[in-house]
mmCIF file of C-alpha atoms in Angstrom:
data_model
loop_
_atom_site.group_PDB
_atom_site.id
_atom_site.type_symbol
_atom_site.label_atom_id
_atom_site.label_comp_id
_atom_site.label_asym_id
_atom_site.label_seq_id
_atom_site.Cartn_x
_atom_site.Cartn_y
_atom_site.Cartn_z
ATOM 1 C CA UNK A 194 78.142 156.345 145.471
ATOM 2 C CA UNK A 195 74.886 156.754 143.952
ATOM 3 C CA UNK A 196 71.887 154.068 144.494
ATOM 4 C CA UNK A 197 72.776 152.634 141.001
ATOM 5 C CA UNK A 198 76.216 152.122 141.242
ATOM 6 C CA UNK A 199 75.537 150.610 144.924
ATOM 7 C CA UNK A 200 72.945 148.181 143.580
ATOM 8 C CA UNK A 201 75.304 147.357 140.606
ATOM 9 C CA UNK A 202 78.025 146.263 142.959
ATOM 10 C CA UNK A 203 75.615 144.726 145.343
ATOM 11 C CA UNK A 204 76.554 141.273 146.071
ATOM 12 C CA UNK A 205 74.079 138.078 143.649
ATOM 13 C CA UNK A 206 72.410 135.476 145.619
ATOM 14 C CA UNK A 207 72.493 132.207 143.871
ATOM 15 C CA UNK A 208 70.444 129.475 144.897
ATOM 16 C CA UNK A 209 70.709 125.581 143.736
ATOM 17 C CA UNK A 210 67.902 124.071 144.424
ATOM 18 C CA UNK A 211 68.788 120.482 143.686
ATOM 19 C CA UNK A 212 69.106 116.658 144.642
ATOM 20 C CA UNK A 213 71.621 114.444 146.160
ATOM 21 C CA UNK A 214 74.164 115.088 143.372
ATOM 22 C CA UNK A 215 74.375 118.970 144.278
ATOM 23 C CA UNK A 216 73.962 118.014 148.191
ATOM 24 C CA UNK A 217 77.514 116.082 148.492
ATOM 25 C CA UNK A 218 75.775 113.247 148.775
ATOM 26 C CA UNK A 219 78.605 110.437 150.063
ATOM 27 C CA UNK A 220 81.442 113.434 149.645
ATOM 28 C CA UNK A 221 83.334 115.686 152.819
ATOM 29 C CA UNK A 222 81.474 118.451 152.735
ATOM 30 C CA UNK A 223 83.082 121.200 150.817
ATOM 31 C CA UNK A 224 83.801 118.964 147.707
ATOM 32 C CA UNK A 225 80.958 118.989 145.718
ATOM 33 C CA UNK A 226 80.614 121.020 142.441
ATOM 34 C CA UNK A 227 78.548 123.983 144.568
ATOM 35 C CA UNK A 228 81.069 124.472 146.812
ATOM 36 C CA UNK A 229 83.614 124.351 144.018
ATOM 37 C CA UNK A 230 81.484 127.026 142.108
ATOM 38 C CA UNK A 231 81.416 129.253 145.293
ATOM 39 C CA UNK A 232 85.327 128.933 145.350
ATOM 40 C CA UNK A 233 85.407 129.739 141.159
ATOM 41 C CA UNK A 234 83.311 132.656 141.823
ATOM 42 C CA UNK A 235 85.919 133.874 144.589
ATOM 43 C CA UNK A 236 88.984 132.931 142.194
ATOM 44 C CA UNK A 237 87.079 135.461 139.329
ATOM 45 C CA UNK A 238 86.358 137.934 142.086
ATOM 46 C CA UNK A 239 82.736 137.741 141.444
ATOM 47 C CA UNK A 240 80.654 138.908 144.383
ATOM 48 C CA UNK A 241 78.121 135.999 144.838
ATOM 49 C CA UNK A 242 77.006 134.355 147.665
ATOM 50 C CA UNK A 243 75.695 130.267 147.327
ATOM 51 C CA UNK A 244 72.450 129.099 148.989
ATOM 52 C CA UNK A 245 72.603 125.364 148.556
ATOM 53 C CA UNK A 246 69.173 124.150 149.086
ATOM 54 C CA UNK A 247 70.048 120.718 147.817
ATOM 55 C CA UNK A 248 68.663 117.747 149.269
ATOM 56 C CA UNK A 249 69.404 113.720 148.815
ATOM 57 C CA UNK A 250 66.232 111.854 147.383
ATOM 58 C CA UNK A 251 64.706 115.321 146.557
ATOM 59 C CA UNK A 252 62.121 114.948 143.155
ATOM 60 C CA UNK A 253 60.856 117.948 140.998
ATOM 61 C CA UNK A 254 57.794 117.704 143.065
ATOM 62 C CA UNK A 255 59.392 118.523 145.948
ATOM 63 C CA UNK A 256 61.159 121.241 144.724
ATOM 64 C CA UNK A 257 58.036 122.347 143.357
ATOM 65 C CA UNK A 258 56.687 122.575 146.967
ATOM 66 C CA UNK A 259 59.699 124.042 148.760
ATOM 67 C CA UNK A 260 60.454 127.048 146.446
ATOM 68 C CA UNK A 261 58.143 129.451 147.418
ATOM 69 C CA UNK A 262 59.593 129.519 150.507
ATOM 70 C CA UNK A 263 63.005 129.828 149.580
ATOM 71 C CA UNK A 264 62.265 132.415 146.600
ATOM 72 C CA UNK A 265 60.833 134.255 149.969
ATOM 73 C CA UNK A 266 63.599 133.756 152.280
ATOM 74 C CA UNK A 267 66.988 134.328 149.715
ATOM 75 C CA UNK A 268 65.320 136.785 147.172
ATOM 76 C CA UNK A 269 67.823 135.066 144.964
ATOM 77 C CA UNK A 270 69.208 136.660 141.426
ATOM 78 C CA UNK A 271 69.700 133.057 139.758
ATOM 79 C CA UNK A 272 68.218 130.265 140.673
ATOM 80 C CA UNK A 273 70.055 126.772 139.479
ATOM 81 C CA UNK A 274 67.444 124.365 139.262
ATOM 82 C CA UNK A 275 68.824 120.859 139.142
ATOM 83 C CA UNK A 276 66.133 118.145 139.973
ATOM 84 C CA UNK A 277 64.633 115.766 137.629
ATOM 85 C CA UNK A 278 66.980 112.498 138.193
ATOM 86 C CA UNK A 279 64.976 110.815 141.726
ATOM 87 C CA UNK A 280 62.089 111.249 139.019
ATOM 88 C CA UNK A 281 63.395 109.383 136.124
ATOM 89 C CA UNK A 282 64.885 106.921 138.255
ATOM 90 C CA UNK A 283 61.199 106.211 140.407
ATOM 91 C CA UNK A 284 59.841 106.005 136.662
ATOM 92 C CA UNK A 285 57.751 108.489 137.226
ATOM 93 C CA UNK A 286 55.936 110.196 134.384
ATOM 94 C CA UNK A 287 58.140 113.096 132.156
ATOM 95 C CA UNK A 288 54.896 115.136 132.395
ATOM 96 C CA UNK A 289 54.453 115.158 135.939
ATOM 97 C CA UNK A 290 58.320 116.505 135.969
ATOM 98 C CA UNK A 291 57.873 118.886 133.007
ATOM 99 C CA UNK A 292 55.333 120.647 134.980
ATOM 100 C CA UNK A 293 56.788 120.775 137.917
ATOM 101 C CA UNK A 294 59.864 122.137 136.574
ATOM 102 C CA UNK A 295 57.838 124.959 134.418
ATOM 103 C CA UNK A 296 56.208 125.903 137.541
ATOM 104 C CA UNK A 297 59.478 126.320 139.551
ATOM 105 C CA UNK A 298 60.622 128.256 136.425
ATOM 106 C CA UNK A 299 57.704 130.348 136.456
ATOM 107 C CA UNK A 300 57.855 131.005 140.165
ATOM 108 C CA UNK A 301 61.350 132.010 139.698
ATOM 109 C CA UNK A 302 61.619 134.163 136.921
ATOM 110 C CA UNK A 303 58.095 136.327 138.569
ATOM 111 C CA UNK A 304 60.335 136.718 141.726
ATOM 112 C CA UNK A 305 62.692 138.619 139.066
ATOM 113 C CA UNK A 306 65.409 135.451 139.331
ATOM 114 C CA UNK A 307 67.542 134.370 136.246
ATOM 115 C CA UNK A 308 66.939 130.853 135.765
ATOM 116 C CA UNK A 309 69.895 127.894 135.117
ATOM 117 C CA UNK A 310 68.176 124.642 133.998
ATOM 118 C CA UNK A 311 70.514 121.795 134.632
ATOM 119 C CA UNK A 312 69.268 118.821 132.634
ATOM 120 C CA UNK A 313 69.882 114.683 133.778
ATOM 121 C CA UNK A 314 69.526 112.189 131.063
ATOM 122 C CA UNK A 315 68.158 108.477 132.284
ATOM 123 C CA UNK A 316 70.707 105.013 131.650
ATOM 124 C CA UNK A 317 69.354 103.265 128.505
ATOM 125 C CA UNK A 318 67.918 100.591 130.419
ATOM 126 C CA UNK A 319 64.756 103.035 131.024
ATOM 127 C CA UNK A 320 63.813 102.196 127.435
ATOM 128 C CA UNK A 321 64.896 104.558 124.372
ATOM 129 C CA UNK A 322 61.146 106.030 124.274
ATOM 130 C CA UNK A 323 61.712 107.021 128.087
ATOM 131 C CA UNK A 324 65.099 108.657 128.107
ATOM 132 C CA UNK A 325 64.110 110.317 124.436
ATOM 133 C CA UNK A 326 61.436 112.473 126.249
ATOM 134 C CA UNK A 327 63.831 113.000 129.706
ATOM 135 C CA UNK A 328 66.261 114.402 127.609
ATOM 136 C CA UNK A 329 63.827 116.107 125.455
ATOM 137 C CA UNK A 330 62.094 118.040 128.867
ATOM 138 C CA UNK A 331 64.562 119.742 129.545
ATOM 139 C CA UNK A 332 65.116 120.938 126.049
ATOM 140 C CA UNK A 333 61.564 121.788 125.247
ATOM 141 C CA UNK A 334 61.181 124.083 129.013
ATOM 142 C CA UNK A 335 64.385 125.863 127.791
ATOM 143 C CA UNK A 336 63.380 127.068 124.787
ATOM 144 C CA UNK A 337 59.649 127.823 126.514
ATOM 145 C CA UNK A 338 60.818 130.221 128.410
ATOM 146 C CA UNK A 339 64.283 131.110 126.761
ATOM 147 C CA UNK A 340 66.863 130.042 129.677
ATOM 148 C CA UNK A 341 70.321 128.378 129.413
ATOM 149 C CA UNK A 342 70.378 124.932 129.597
ATOM 150 C CA UNK A 343 73.313 122.690 130.911
ATOM 151 C CA UNK A 344 71.998 119.630 128.428
ATOM 152 C CA UNK A 345 73.474 116.716 130.543
ATOM 153 C CA UNK A 346 75.438 117.642 134.252
ATOM 154 C CA UNK A 347 77.253 114.447 133.749
ATOM 155 C CA UNK A 348 79.111 114.743 130.875
ATOM 156 C CA UNK A 349 82.730 113.093 130.922
ATOM 157 C CA UNK A 350 81.634 111.664 134.116
ATOM 158 C CA UNK A 351 78.665 108.992 132.803
ATOM 159 C CA UNK A 352 80.887 107.133 130.777
ATOM 160 C CA UNK A 353 83.383 105.558 133.285
ATOM 161 C CA UNK A 354 82.262 104.014 135.851
ATOM 162 C CA UNK A 355 85.342 104.384 137.854
ATOM 163 C CA UNK A 356 83.993 108.294 138.232
ATOM 164 C CA UNK A 357 81.606 106.951 140.720
ATOM 165 C CA UNK A 358 80.913 105.752 144.351
ATOM 166 C CA UNK A 359 80.177 102.165 145.229
ATOM 167 C CA UNK A 360 76.342 103.112 143.979
ATOM 168 C CA UNK A 361 77.189 103.619 140.893
ATOM 169 C CA UNK A 362 75.097 106.489 141.077
ATOM 170 C CA UNK A 363 76.927 109.441 143.010
ATOM 171 C CA UNK A 364 79.990 110.810 141.431
ATOM 172 C CA UNK A 365 82.848 110.588 143.269
ATOM 173 C CA UNK A 366 84.595 114.357 144.933
ATOM 174 C CA UNK A 367 87.070 113.602 141.988
ATOM 175 C CA UNK A 368 84.324 113.815 139.471
ATOM 176 C CA UNK A 369 82.682 116.836 140.408
ATOM 177 C CA UNK A 370 85.759 119.752 138.607
ATOM 178 C CA UNK A 371 84.054 118.001 135.783
ATOM 179 C CA UNK A 372 80.450 118.784 136.719
ATOM 180 C CA UNK A 373 81.390 122.264 137.544
ATOM 181 C CA UNK A 374 83.145 122.301 134.377
ATOM 182 C CA UNK A 375 80.229 121.236 132.326
ATOM 183 C CA UNK A 376 77.932 123.714 134.324
ATOM 184 C CA UNK A 377 80.270 127.153 134.283
ATOM 185 C CA UNK A 378 79.901 128.329 130.677
ATOM 186 C CA UNK A 379 75.802 128.808 131.320
ATOM 187 C CA UNK A 380 76.553 129.454 134.717
ATOM 188 C CA UNK A 381 78.970 132.841 134.640
ATOM 189 C CA UNK A 382 77.341 134.905 132.006
ATOM 190 C CA UNK A 383 73.993 135.271 134.689
ATOM 191 C CA UNK A 384 76.204 136.336 137.233
ATOM 192 C CA UNK A 385 78.979 137.821 135.561
ATOM 193 C CA UNK A 386 76.502 140.525 134.157
#
C-alpha cells in the first residue's frame, strides 16, 4: 500500500468541545447526541474516532483555555465547537463570546482541522436585541471563517417543553436523535471527504 493510500484510509479524529448539551448532563451514558453520532458513523462505515471533551457548565472562555492542549493531545481532523449557551444564560457580552469562538476557530484551522460551529439561541426573555446579537454571532463567524454552521442545535426540540428534563434546560435522551439529525447534515461532509 502506498503512503498516500494508507493516509487516505487512516481513521479521522473528531474533537467535540461543548457544554452540558454535549456532555450527557442528566442522561444515561451513551444516550447523548455525541454517542449517537459515534454509532451512526459506525453504521455508515465511516472510520472516525470521537473525543468528547465537553464539560457541563463550560463557557466559551473555558473552551478557549482548554483547546490548545486538546489540539496538541488529540490532533483532530475535525473540531466541533458547541459552546456559547452558558455565556448567553449568564448574560455575558456577546462580543466576548464571539472573540473566544473566533480564537478557537483560528486555532483549530491553524492545526489543520476542519471546524463545525454549532449554534444556540437564547430564550426571548433575554430581550430581542441580545437574542438577535447572540444568534447573529454564529452566522457572522461561520461566514468570516468559511466554516459550516448548525444554526440552532435544538431546532425541533426547544419548541416543546416535554422534550426537557425537570430543569427545562437540558433535553431528555429521547430528544437527542433530533439534535443529531440537526447536526449530521453539516457534520457528515467533514468526515466523508
